[in-house]
Short mmCIF file of C-alpha atoms and ligand atoms in Angstrom, two decimals:
data_model
loop_
_atom_site.label_atom_id
_atom_site.label_comp_id
_atom_site.label_asym_id
_atom_site.label_seq_id
_atom_site.Cartn_x
_atom_site.Cartn_y
_atom_site.Cartn_z
CA MET A 3 31.39 51.66 124.14
CA ALA A 4 29.70 55.26 122.43
CA SER A 5 26.60 54.22 120.57
CA MET A 6 26.09 53.55 117.15
CA ALA A 7 22.62 54.12 117.31
CA THR A 8 21.12 57.44 116.55
CA GLY A 9 17.61 56.89 116.91
CA GLY A 10 15.41 57.80 120.77
CA LEU A 11 15.37 54.58 121.97
CA GLY A 12 18.75 53.29 120.37
CA ALA A 13 20.06 56.25 122.45
CA ALA A 14 18.21 55.26 125.23
CA LEU A 15 19.53 51.79 125.58
CA ALA A 16 22.74 52.89 124.50
CA ALA A 17 23.03 54.78 127.87
CA GLU A 18 22.37 51.94 129.65
CA ILE A 19 24.70 49.38 127.97
CA ARG A 20 28.61 49.07 127.30
CA GLY A 21 28.69 47.50 124.41
CA GLN A 22 27.51 48.80 120.90
CA VAL A 23 23.35 49.66 119.89
CA ILE A 24 22.87 49.50 116.19
CA ASP A 25 19.89 50.59 114.38
CA PRO A 26 19.11 50.99 110.86
CA ALA A 27 20.45 54.20 110.45
CA ASN A 28 23.55 52.87 111.27
CA ASP A 29 26.32 51.67 108.51
CA GLY A 30 26.57 48.32 109.77
CA TYR A 31 23.30 47.56 110.19
CA ASP A 32 22.86 45.11 107.46
CA GLU A 33 26.29 43.39 108.52
CA ALA A 34 24.76 43.22 111.62
CA ARG A 35 21.41 41.41 111.16
CA ALA A 36 22.55 39.18 108.62
CA LEU A 37 21.97 35.72 109.66
CA TYR A 38 23.14 32.59 108.30
CA ASN A 39 20.78 30.95 105.98
CA ALA A 40 20.14 34.24 103.68
CA MET A 41 16.68 33.21 102.91
CA ILE A 42 15.45 34.71 106.10
CA ASP A 43 15.59 38.32 105.99
CA LYS A 44 14.75 40.14 109.26
CA ARG A 45 15.06 43.59 110.13
CA PRO A 46 15.02 44.19 113.96
CA ALA A 47 14.54 48.00 115.30
CA LEU A 48 17.55 47.59 117.54
CA ILE A 49 20.72 45.33 118.02
CA ALA A 50 22.40 45.15 121.30
CA ARG A 51 25.56 43.57 121.18
CA CYS A 52 26.18 43.06 124.80
CA ALA A 53 29.69 43.29 126.28
CA ASP A 54 28.98 41.66 129.35
CA VAL A 55 26.25 40.05 131.71
CA ALA A 56 25.19 42.79 133.04
CA ASP A 57 24.44 44.66 129.10
CA VAL A 58 22.25 41.20 128.85
CA ILE A 59 20.31 42.38 131.90
CA ALA A 60 19.80 45.49 130.74
CA ALA A 61 18.48 44.75 127.12
CA VAL A 62 16.15 42.14 128.54
CA ASP A 63 15.30 44.70 130.97
CA PHE A 64 14.43 47.71 127.81
CA ALA A 65 12.63 45.16 126.03
CA ARG A 66 10.47 44.00 128.14
CA THR A 67 9.36 47.53 129.40
CA ASN A 68 8.86 49.03 126.26
CA GLY A 69 7.24 46.15 124.78
CA LEU A 70 9.45 45.24 122.33
CA ASP A 71 9.67 41.76 120.75
CA LEU A 72 12.57 40.37 122.47
CA ALA A 73 15.35 37.62 120.45
CA VAL A 74 18.46 36.36 121.84
CA ARG A 75 21.51 35.73 119.00
CA GLY A 76 24.25 33.12 119.83
CA GLY A 77 25.80 31.95 116.51
CA GLY A 78 22.85 33.26 114.21
CA HIS A 79 23.07 29.54 112.79
CA ASN A 80 19.78 29.15 113.34
CA GLY A 81 18.08 27.87 110.17
CA ALA A 82 14.35 29.55 110.68
CA GLY A 83 16.26 32.49 111.53
CA LEU A 84 14.93 32.49 115.09
CA GLY A 85 18.07 34.57 116.19
CA SER A 86 16.49 37.79 115.08
CA VAL A 87 13.18 39.20 114.95
CA ASP A 88 11.54 42.25 112.84
CA ASP A 89 11.22 45.63 114.44
CA GLY A 90 12.27 44.01 118.09
CA LEU A 91 15.28 43.83 119.97
CA VAL A 92 18.32 41.57 119.23
CA VAL A 93 20.38 40.49 121.87
CA ASP A 94 23.46 39.90 120.27
CA LEU A 95 25.94 37.59 122.45
CA SER A 96 28.92 37.79 120.47
CA GLY A 97 30.71 39.43 122.51
CA LEU A 98 30.29 36.96 125.36
CA ARG A 99 32.70 34.50 123.55
CA ASP A 100 35.28 33.61 125.92
CA VAL A 101 36.11 29.50 126.69
CA ARG A 102 38.19 29.34 130.13
CA VAL A 103 39.48 25.70 130.61
CA ASP A 104 40.74 23.80 133.45
CA PRO A 105 42.64 21.17 132.41
CA ASP A 106 42.36 19.46 135.97
CA SER A 107 38.53 19.54 136.26
CA ARG A 108 38.38 18.95 132.73
CA THR A 109 35.38 21.28 132.26
CA ALA A 110 35.09 24.41 130.74
CA VAL A 111 33.30 27.90 130.79
CA VAL A 112 31.91 29.14 127.68
CA GLY A 113 30.55 32.64 127.32
CA GLY A 114 26.97 32.38 125.72
CA GLY A 115 27.94 33.95 122.59
CA ALA A 116 30.88 31.74 121.30
CA THR A 117 31.20 29.58 118.14
CA LEU A 118 31.85 26.19 117.80
CA GLY A 119 35.47 26.47 116.53
CA GLU A 120 36.35 28.66 119.52
CA VAL A 121 35.75 26.14 121.81
CA ASP A 122 37.33 23.22 119.86
CA HIS A 123 40.34 25.52 119.69
CA ALA A 124 40.78 26.36 123.24
CA THR A 125 40.16 22.73 124.46
CA HIS A 126 42.47 21.20 121.92
CA ALA A 127 44.82 22.65 123.67
CA PHE A 128 44.71 20.59 126.36
CA GLY A 129 43.69 17.51 124.80
CA LEU A 130 40.42 18.06 125.75
CA ALA A 131 37.06 18.08 123.61
CA LEU A 132 33.81 18.75 124.35
CA PRO A 133 30.95 16.89 122.39
CA ALA A 134 28.85 19.27 120.09
CA GLY A 135 28.25 19.91 115.99
CA ILE A 136 30.54 19.65 113.00
CA ILE A 137 30.48 23.00 111.52
CA SER A 138 32.99 25.45 113.18
CA THR A 139 31.15 28.70 113.11
CA THR A 140 27.60 27.23 114.74
CA GLY A 141 26.85 28.75 118.21
CA VAL A 142 27.50 26.52 121.39
CA GLY A 143 24.52 29.02 122.65
CA GLY A 144 21.91 27.80 120.18
CA LEU A 145 23.18 24.08 119.78
CA THR A 146 23.79 23.08 122.97
CA LEU A 147 20.02 24.79 124.13
CA GLY A 148 18.76 22.45 121.61
CA GLY A 149 20.50 19.41 122.54
CA GLY A 150 23.38 19.60 120.40
CA LEU A 151 24.86 16.49 118.31
CA GLY A 152 27.96 15.42 116.77
CA TYR A 153 30.68 13.33 116.19
CA LEU A 154 31.14 12.62 119.90
CA THR A 155 27.59 11.57 120.52
CA ARG A 156 27.35 8.10 120.87
CA GLN A 157 30.56 8.09 123.16
CA TYR A 158 30.37 10.71 125.38
CA GLY A 159 26.23 11.81 124.74
CA LEU A 160 25.00 14.85 123.67
CA THR A 161 26.35 18.45 124.68
CA ILE A 162 23.25 18.86 127.09
CA ASP A 163 24.50 15.21 128.96
CA ASN A 164 27.86 17.28 129.20
CA LEU A 165 26.58 20.69 130.50
CA LEU A 166 27.17 20.93 134.44
CA ALA A 167 25.55 23.96 135.27
CA ALA A 168 24.77 27.79 132.96
CA ASP A 169 24.35 31.31 134.15
CA VAL A 170 20.97 32.31 133.16
CA VAL A 171 19.16 35.96 132.89
CA LEU A 172 15.69 35.42 133.15
CA ALA A 173 12.74 37.47 131.65
CA ASP A 174 12.13 39.59 134.28
CA GLY A 175 15.87 40.16 134.39
CA THR A 176 16.94 38.67 137.66
CA PHE A 177 20.09 36.80 137.31
CA VAL A 178 20.31 32.84 138.13
CA ARG A 179 22.44 29.63 138.25
CA ALA A 180 21.40 26.56 137.02
CA SER A 181 22.58 23.43 137.72
CA GLU A 182 21.68 20.10 139.27
CA THR A 183 21.38 21.54 142.67
CA GLU A 184 20.57 25.09 142.13
CA HIS A 185 17.05 25.88 139.82
CA GLU A 186 17.09 22.18 139.31
CA GLU A 187 13.97 22.62 136.77
CA LEU A 188 15.42 25.33 135.22
CA PHE A 189 18.66 23.46 134.48
CA TRP A 190 16.35 20.21 133.43
CA ALA A 191 14.08 22.40 131.19
CA ILE A 192 17.52 24.44 129.30
CA ARG A 193 18.90 21.14 128.57
CA GLY A 194 16.80 21.10 125.36
CA GLY A 195 13.98 22.81 125.58
CA GLY A 196 16.14 26.00 123.34
CA GLY A 197 16.06 29.76 124.59
CA ASN A 198 12.64 29.76 125.82
CA PHE A 199 13.87 30.03 129.67
CA GLY A 200 16.18 32.80 129.71
CA VAL A 201 19.48 33.81 127.91
CA VAL A 202 22.49 31.65 129.06
CA THR A 203 25.46 33.89 129.28
CA SER A 204 27.57 31.13 130.46
CA PHE A 205 27.69 27.46 130.29
CA THR A 206 30.00 24.95 132.16
CA PHE A 207 30.32 21.96 130.10
CA ARG A 208 32.33 18.32 131.37
CA LEU A 209 35.27 17.97 128.78
CA HIS A 210 37.10 14.56 127.42
CA PRO A 211 40.32 13.21 126.28
CA VAL A 212 40.03 13.43 122.85
CA THR A 213 43.28 14.52 120.33
CA THR A 214 43.81 13.26 117.63
CA VAL A 215 40.59 11.13 115.43
CA VAL A 216 40.87 8.90 113.02
CA ALA A 217 38.50 10.27 110.40
CA GLY A 218 36.81 11.52 107.16
CA PRO A 219 34.71 10.43 104.58
CA MET A 220 34.60 6.86 102.78
CA LEU A 221 32.21 7.04 99.15
CA TRP A 222 30.23 5.06 97.12
CA GLU A 223 28.52 5.07 93.75
CA LEU A 224 24.58 6.24 94.01
CA ASP A 225 23.75 2.79 92.38
CA ARG A 226 25.37 0.75 95.60
CA ALA A 227 23.10 3.34 98.04
CA ALA A 228 20.11 0.68 98.96
CA ASP A 229 23.22 -1.98 99.97
CA VAL A 230 25.38 0.57 101.73
CA LEU A 231 22.51 2.07 103.58
CA GLY A 232 21.38 -1.38 104.65
CA PHE A 233 24.36 -1.87 105.42
CA TYR A 234 25.02 0.92 107.90
CA ARG A 235 21.95 0.67 109.20
CA GLU A 236 22.64 -2.99 111.11
CA PHE A 237 26.81 -2.28 111.20
CA LEU A 238 26.43 1.40 113.05
CA PRO A 239 24.31 0.61 116.27
CA GLN A 240 26.31 -2.43 117.25
CA SER A 241 29.82 -0.96 116.80
CA PRO A 242 31.90 0.10 119.21
CA GLU A 243 30.79 3.72 120.76
CA ARG A 244 34.25 4.85 120.03
CA LEU A 245 32.87 4.80 116.56
CA SER A 246 30.46 7.03 114.99
CA GLY A 247 29.67 8.08 111.35
CA PHE A 248 26.71 10.75 109.76
CA PHE A 249 25.58 8.55 106.82
CA ALA A 250 24.75 11.02 103.69
CA PHE A 251 23.59 11.99 99.94
CA LEU A 252 25.83 14.21 98.33
CA THR A 253 27.37 15.96 95.20
CA VAL A 254 30.89 15.49 95.21
CA PRO A 255 32.32 18.96 95.29
CA PRO A 256 34.57 20.22 91.98
CA GLY A 257 37.58 20.22 93.69
CA PRO A 258 40.94 19.19 95.55
CA PRO A 259 40.67 17.10 97.98
CA PHE A 260 38.60 14.77 95.54
CA PRO A 261 39.70 13.18 92.11
CA GLU A 262 38.33 14.89 89.23
CA HIS A 263 36.92 11.87 88.26
CA LEU A 264 34.27 12.20 90.96
CA HIS A 265 33.75 15.98 90.91
CA LEU A 266 29.87 16.81 90.72
CA LYS A 267 29.07 13.31 91.06
CA LYS A 268 26.01 12.14 93.22
CA MET A 269 26.82 9.78 95.76
CA CYS A 270 26.50 8.03 99.13
CA GLY A 271 28.90 7.91 101.57
CA VAL A 272 29.56 8.00 105.51
CA VAL A 273 31.86 10.54 107.04
CA TRP A 274 33.54 8.45 110.15
CA CYS A 275 34.71 9.80 113.13
CA HIS A 276 36.68 7.13 115.53
CA THR A 277 38.37 8.38 119.18
CA GLY A 278 41.06 5.62 119.11
CA SER A 279 44.21 4.23 117.59
CA GLU A 280 44.66 4.11 113.80
CA GLU A 281 44.73 -0.08 114.21
CA GLU A 282 41.79 0.27 116.38
CA ALA A 283 39.65 2.22 113.75
CA THR A 284 40.91 -0.18 111.03
CA HIS A 285 39.75 -2.97 112.96
CA ASP A 286 36.49 -1.17 113.62
CA LEU A 287 36.00 -0.36 110.31
CA ALA A 288 37.62 -3.27 108.53
CA PRO A 289 33.33 -4.80 108.07
CA VAL A 290 32.96 -1.78 105.92
CA ARG A 291 35.49 -1.70 103.82
CA ALA A 292 34.76 -5.61 103.14
CA PHE A 293 31.23 -5.17 102.72
CA ALA A 294 32.11 -2.88 99.57
CA GLU A 295 34.90 -0.89 99.04
CA PRO A 296 34.33 2.59 98.75
CA ALA A 297 34.94 4.39 95.50
CA LEU A 298 37.13 7.02 97.89
CA ASP A 299 38.54 6.61 100.98
CA GLY A 300 39.25 9.29 102.76
CA VAL A 301 40.04 8.30 106.50
CA GLY A 302 42.83 8.80 108.38
CA PRO A 303 44.18 10.55 111.51
CA VAL A 304 43.66 14.45 112.16
CA PRO A 305 43.39 17.05 114.72
CA PHE A 306 39.85 16.66 116.11
CA PRO A 307 39.20 20.62 115.20
CA ALA A 308 40.49 19.53 111.61
CA ILE A 309 37.22 16.95 111.40
CA GLN A 310 34.57 19.46 113.39
CA SER A 311 35.61 22.34 110.45
CA ALA A 312 35.83 19.48 107.40
CA PHE A 313 32.55 21.50 105.82
CA ASP A 314 33.34 24.98 106.89
CA GLY A 315 33.89 26.16 103.00
CA LEU A 316 31.40 23.82 101.42
CA TYR A 317 28.89 25.58 104.04
CA PRO A 318 29.76 29.24 104.19
CA PRO A 319 27.18 32.31 106.13
CA GLY A 320 24.64 33.57 103.42
CA HIS A 321 23.64 31.02 101.07
CA GLN A 322 19.57 29.83 101.17
CA TRP A 323 19.09 26.81 103.49
CA TYR A 324 15.99 24.84 103.73
CA TRP A 325 15.63 22.13 106.04
CA ARG A 326 13.15 19.62 107.46
CA ALA A 327 13.81 16.40 110.18
CA ASP A 328 12.58 13.79 112.05
CA PHE A 329 14.19 11.42 114.17
CA VAL A 330 14.43 7.80 113.22
CA ARG A 331 14.91 4.46 114.87
CA GLU A 332 14.68 2.23 112.41
CA ILE A 333 15.26 2.12 108.31
CA PRO A 334 13.08 -0.09 106.81
CA ASP A 335 13.82 -1.06 103.28
CA GLU A 336 11.15 0.55 101.58
CA ALA A 337 12.25 3.99 103.55
CA ILE A 338 16.26 3.12 101.98
CA ALA A 339 13.91 3.04 98.41
CA ARG A 340 12.35 6.22 99.03
CA HIS A 341 15.62 7.65 100.31
CA VAL A 342 17.24 6.77 96.80
CA GLU A 343 14.77 8.13 94.62
CA PHE A 344 15.54 11.70 96.28
CA ALA A 345 18.88 11.14 96.45
CA GLU A 346 18.99 10.68 92.55
CA ARG A 347 17.32 14.13 92.70
CA LEU A 348 19.35 16.13 94.92
CA PRO A 349 18.47 19.50 93.30
CA THR A 350 21.78 21.39 93.45
CA MET A 351 25.73 20.82 94.56
CA GLN A 352 25.24 21.78 98.10
CA SER A 353 21.67 19.93 99.09
CA THR A 354 22.14 16.90 100.99
CA MET A 355 20.61 14.25 103.47
CA HIS A 356 22.30 13.25 106.76
CA LEU A 357 21.77 10.57 109.19
CA TYR A 358 23.10 11.78 112.33
CA PRO A 359 23.59 8.88 115.10
CA VAL A 360 21.80 9.36 118.69
CA ASP A 361 22.27 6.28 120.31
CA GLY A 362 25.45 4.83 122.45
CA LEU A 363 25.37 6.86 125.50
CA ALA A 364 23.26 9.51 124.83
CA GLY A 365 20.96 6.83 124.15
CA ARG A 366 21.01 5.48 127.53
CA VAL A 367 20.30 8.75 129.14
CA SER A 368 16.49 8.39 130.83
CA PRO A 369 13.72 10.54 128.12
CA ASP A 370 12.84 12.55 131.74
CA ALA A 371 16.12 13.28 132.16
CA THR A 372 16.26 16.47 130.67
CA ALA A 373 13.83 17.80 127.63
CA TRP A 374 15.33 15.48 125.16
CA GLY A 375 12.92 13.32 124.53
CA TYR A 376 13.84 11.23 121.95
CA ARG A 377 16.62 8.72 123.89
CA ASP A 378 15.25 5.33 121.61
CA ALA A 379 16.01 7.03 118.51
CA ARG A 380 19.33 6.20 116.52
CA TRP A 381 19.06 8.93 114.26
CA ALA A 382 18.68 12.46 113.83
CA GLN A 383 17.73 12.44 110.14
CA VAL A 384 17.71 15.84 108.44
CA MET A 385 17.09 16.54 104.85
CA VAL A 386 18.39 20.04 103.45
CA GLY A 387 18.39 21.73 100.58
CA VAL A 388 21.06 24.60 100.25
CA ASP A 389 22.24 26.89 97.46
CA PRO A 390 24.32 30.32 97.50
CA ASP A 391 21.21 31.59 94.67
CA PRO A 392 17.87 33.05 95.75
CA ALA A 393 16.61 32.03 92.37
CA ASN A 394 16.69 28.77 93.42
CA ALA A 395 14.99 28.70 96.81
CA GLY A 396 11.91 27.60 95.09
CA ALA A 397 13.28 24.55 93.89
CA ILE A 398 15.65 23.87 97.59
CA ARG A 399 12.48 24.14 99.56
CA ASP A 400 10.04 22.10 97.21
CA TRP A 401 13.16 18.98 96.91
CA THR A 402 12.97 19.42 100.87
CA VAL A 403 9.31 19.35 101.84
CA ASP A 404 8.72 16.62 99.29
CA TYR A 405 11.60 14.47 100.89
CA TRP A 406 10.02 14.92 104.51
CA GLU A 407 6.78 13.94 103.66
CA ALA A 408 8.06 10.89 101.69
CA LEU A 409 9.95 9.95 104.75
CA HIS A 410 8.19 11.05 107.70
CA PRO A 411 5.84 8.02 107.79
CA PHE A 412 9.00 5.97 108.82
CA SER A 413 9.72 8.06 111.74
CA LEU A 414 9.15 8.33 115.66
CA GLY A 415 7.09 11.37 114.99
CA GLY A 416 9.09 14.57 116.23
CA ALA A 417 12.26 16.30 115.28
CA TYR A 418 15.31 17.96 116.41
CA VAL A 419 14.41 21.05 117.48
CA ASN A 420 17.80 22.52 116.01
CA PHE A 421 16.95 21.07 112.55
CA MET A 422 13.32 22.65 112.26
CA MET A 423 12.02 25.33 110.49
CA ASP A 424 9.23 27.85 111.90
CA GLU A 425 6.48 24.78 111.16
CA GLY A 426 3.97 25.32 113.87
CA ASP A 427 3.00 24.42 117.43
CA ALA A 428 1.95 20.62 116.49
CA ARG A 429 6.10 20.50 115.49
CA VAL A 430 7.38 21.53 118.77
CA ARG A 431 4.98 19.81 120.60
CA ALA A 432 6.21 16.43 118.44
CA THR A 433 9.79 17.36 119.50
CA TYR A 434 9.36 17.30 122.84
CA ARG A 435 6.70 14.22 122.99
CA GLY A 436 6.23 13.48 126.92
CA ASN A 437 8.12 16.10 128.18
CA TYR A 438 5.94 18.99 126.64
CA ASP A 439 3.69 19.87 129.47
CA ARG A 440 6.66 19.61 132.14
CA LEU A 441 8.62 22.23 130.22
CA ALA A 442 5.19 24.52 129.63
CA ARG A 443 5.31 24.33 133.29
CA ALA A 444 8.88 25.38 133.41
CA LYS A 445 7.76 28.55 131.03
CA ARG A 446 5.08 29.16 133.72
CA ARG A 447 7.26 29.57 136.08
CA TYR A 448 10.83 31.29 134.18
CA ASP A 449 8.68 33.26 131.80
CA PRO A 450 4.84 33.32 132.43
CA ALA A 451 4.57 36.03 130.14
CA ASN A 452 6.39 34.84 127.45
CA VAL A 453 9.11 37.45 126.65
CA PHE A 454 11.11 34.91 125.10
CA HIS A 455 8.89 33.62 122.03
CA VAL A 456 11.18 33.97 119.57
CA ASN A 457 11.92 30.68 119.57
CA GLN A 458 10.83 26.99 118.72
CA ASN A 459 8.43 28.31 121.28
CA ILE A 460 6.82 26.60 124.30
CA ARG A 461 3.56 28.47 125.69
CA PRO A 462 3.59 28.89 129.29
CA ALA A 463 0.96 26.25 130.88
CA ASP A 464 -2.53 27.97 131.89
C1 FAD B 16 25.83 24.82 108.78
C2 FAD B 16 24.84 24.26 109.96
C3 FAD B 16 25.93 23.03 110.81
C4 FAD B 16 25.10 22.13 111.76
N1 FAD B 16 25.41 21.40 112.49
C5 FAD B 16 25.24 21.12 114.05
C6 FAD B 16 25.18 19.83 114.29
O1 FAD B 16 26.27 19.38 113.80
N2 FAD B 16 25.01 19.47 115.48
C7 FAD B 16 23.80 20.11 116.16
O2 FAD B 16 23.44 19.80 117.20
N3 FAD B 16 22.83 21.05 115.63
C8 FAD B 16 23.79 21.94 114.33
N4 FAD B 16 23.26 22.75 113.38
C9 FAD B 16 21.76 23.26 114.50
C10 FAD B 16 22.16 24.35 115.44
O3 FAD B 16 22.39 23.56 116.15
C11 FAD B 16 20.92 25.13 115.31
O4 FAD B 16 21.05 26.33 114.04
C12 FAD B 16 21.72 26.50 116.31
O5 FAD B 16 20.25 27.11 116.80
C13 FAD B 16 22.51 27.15 116.49
O6 FAD B 16 22.59 28.01 117.19
P1 FAD B 16 22.85 29.55 117.60
O7 FAD B 16 23.46 30.04 118.17
O8 FAD B 16 24.36 29.66 116.04
O9 FAD B 16 21.84 30.21 116.15
P2 FAD B 16 21.16 31.33 116.97
O10 FAD B 16 20.37 32.04 115.57
O11 FAD B 16 21.82 32.10 116.91
O12 FAD B 16 20.14 31.19 117.87
C14 FAD B 16 18.85 30.03 117.84
C15 FAD B 16 18.43 29.87 118.57
O13 FAD B 16 19.00 29.89 120.01
C16 FAD B 16 18.44 30.68 121.05
N5 FAD B 16 19.91 31.17 121.47
C17 FAD B 16 20.74 31.29 121.45
N6 FAD B 16 22.37 31.51 121.88
C18 FAD B 16 21.66 31.01 122.75
C19 FAD B 16 21.63 31.88 124.77
N7 FAD B 16 22.85 32.01 124.85
N8 FAD B 16 20.89 32.08 125.44
C20 FAD B 16 19.53 31.79 124.94
N9 FAD B 16 18.95 31.72 123.81
C21 FAD B 16 20.15 31.00 122.74
C22 FAD B 16 18.39 31.43 120.13
O14 FAD B 16 17.25 32.97 121.00
C23 FAD B 16 17.51 31.46 118.82
O15 FAD B 16 16.01 30.60 119.65
C24 FAD B 16 23.49 23.48 112.56
C25 FAD B 16 23.31 24.04 112.00
C26 FAD B 16 23.90 25.13 110.95
C27 FAD B 16 23.37 26.16 109.95
#
């Protein structure tokens, strides 16, 4: 494809690749560099919209030989904006988004730049699903490399627990396949270690027979929040793994399907997802309904892609976004009291706190089987300040940081890497716990010059 770039370096790169090269002189530059989180505003020197694996190899070689900082962009959803870089080269994978499902082996080969919605669409046609995340515009690339959690985590594991192989372009431009039998250490490292080790041009995943689920929210008044959270912390870990549900503090959106009398009310809730029959879901959720009748009970049968994209409208790209997170095993009464204080002060309509279950099958994997070191955690907790208005950026940030600081003492110490801002080396180490040193050795082997450093960076071991 013809180059859109006009500058010297851009023209040189355009001669090397089939996809587009976009630089600041191009009309499409602002659109191409925009990130999901509008709080982050980066101005790369070049954006290489790669059309194929050869383009990725050429772009990585080009960045290295020209001394350009290199960023890799999957879906562009990273909260810290790590899919882009000021003054450097962005390897944009949005041209690599094919999803090929093999219904016989129940596997899918997914391009490194595909979104979750594209995967759900392709797999649902065969009655299959990949355990992944809950907003359809999120990139499979960043989500998978950090771990990948969602409604199917308790029953079928994290996204990395369903990764069978990956095609990877390494820092020196070589192309390898990583699996349990090829480049095993690389395969271990990319299952949680983020984009530190190379550009994944395609993922091979195991799929599961999930089609219609019984899913949706139950909401309760905020004055019931302490009781409901206290019930939920005991109930969910001992529930069948076909049931999952994330706990949330939220402000009810002012529109359908929510009834008018609840609009803009601060409430607590659980968004459930059950992979069994309606009868089984009714049975498994009976204790919840018996404990406290919800003010809204929106649980019912829906196609899996529908619950996967149910919050897309509430969280479109282009809003201010600031989050902080931790892994949690216990939720003591004192933590619940602190949670409720901050829920009463939710600063904007879209700001929220979620507790995502990571127990069940995900919790039975050995902590050294992949780079994900918190197999003992029951929840990945995240507090998120969100608002369309940049004038509210300070308010949502302050609420999030204060909330995180109040709850951090009750956590296991580190956070899910995909729920972090740019928080410094100590937080990256805390993310990987006992696996950090092994990751640093894998980094030394696969990227000794730290070419891939625009990420939650693991420095090569000495
Ligand atoms: C609205 C929203 C909802 C979310 N929901 C969930 C959820 O339900 N579950 C969950 O687990 N996470 C969730 N996340 C977090 C999400 O996993 C991270 O934001 C993740 O970084 C997004 O990946 P991306 O490819 O879209 O991001 P990008 O910003 O494109 O990339 C993120 C990082 O991954 C690297 N990267 C991306 N693709 C590749 C690749 N193919 N090869 C090498 N490196 C790559 C980038 O270099 C960068 O360091 C959500 C995020 C948002 C904003």
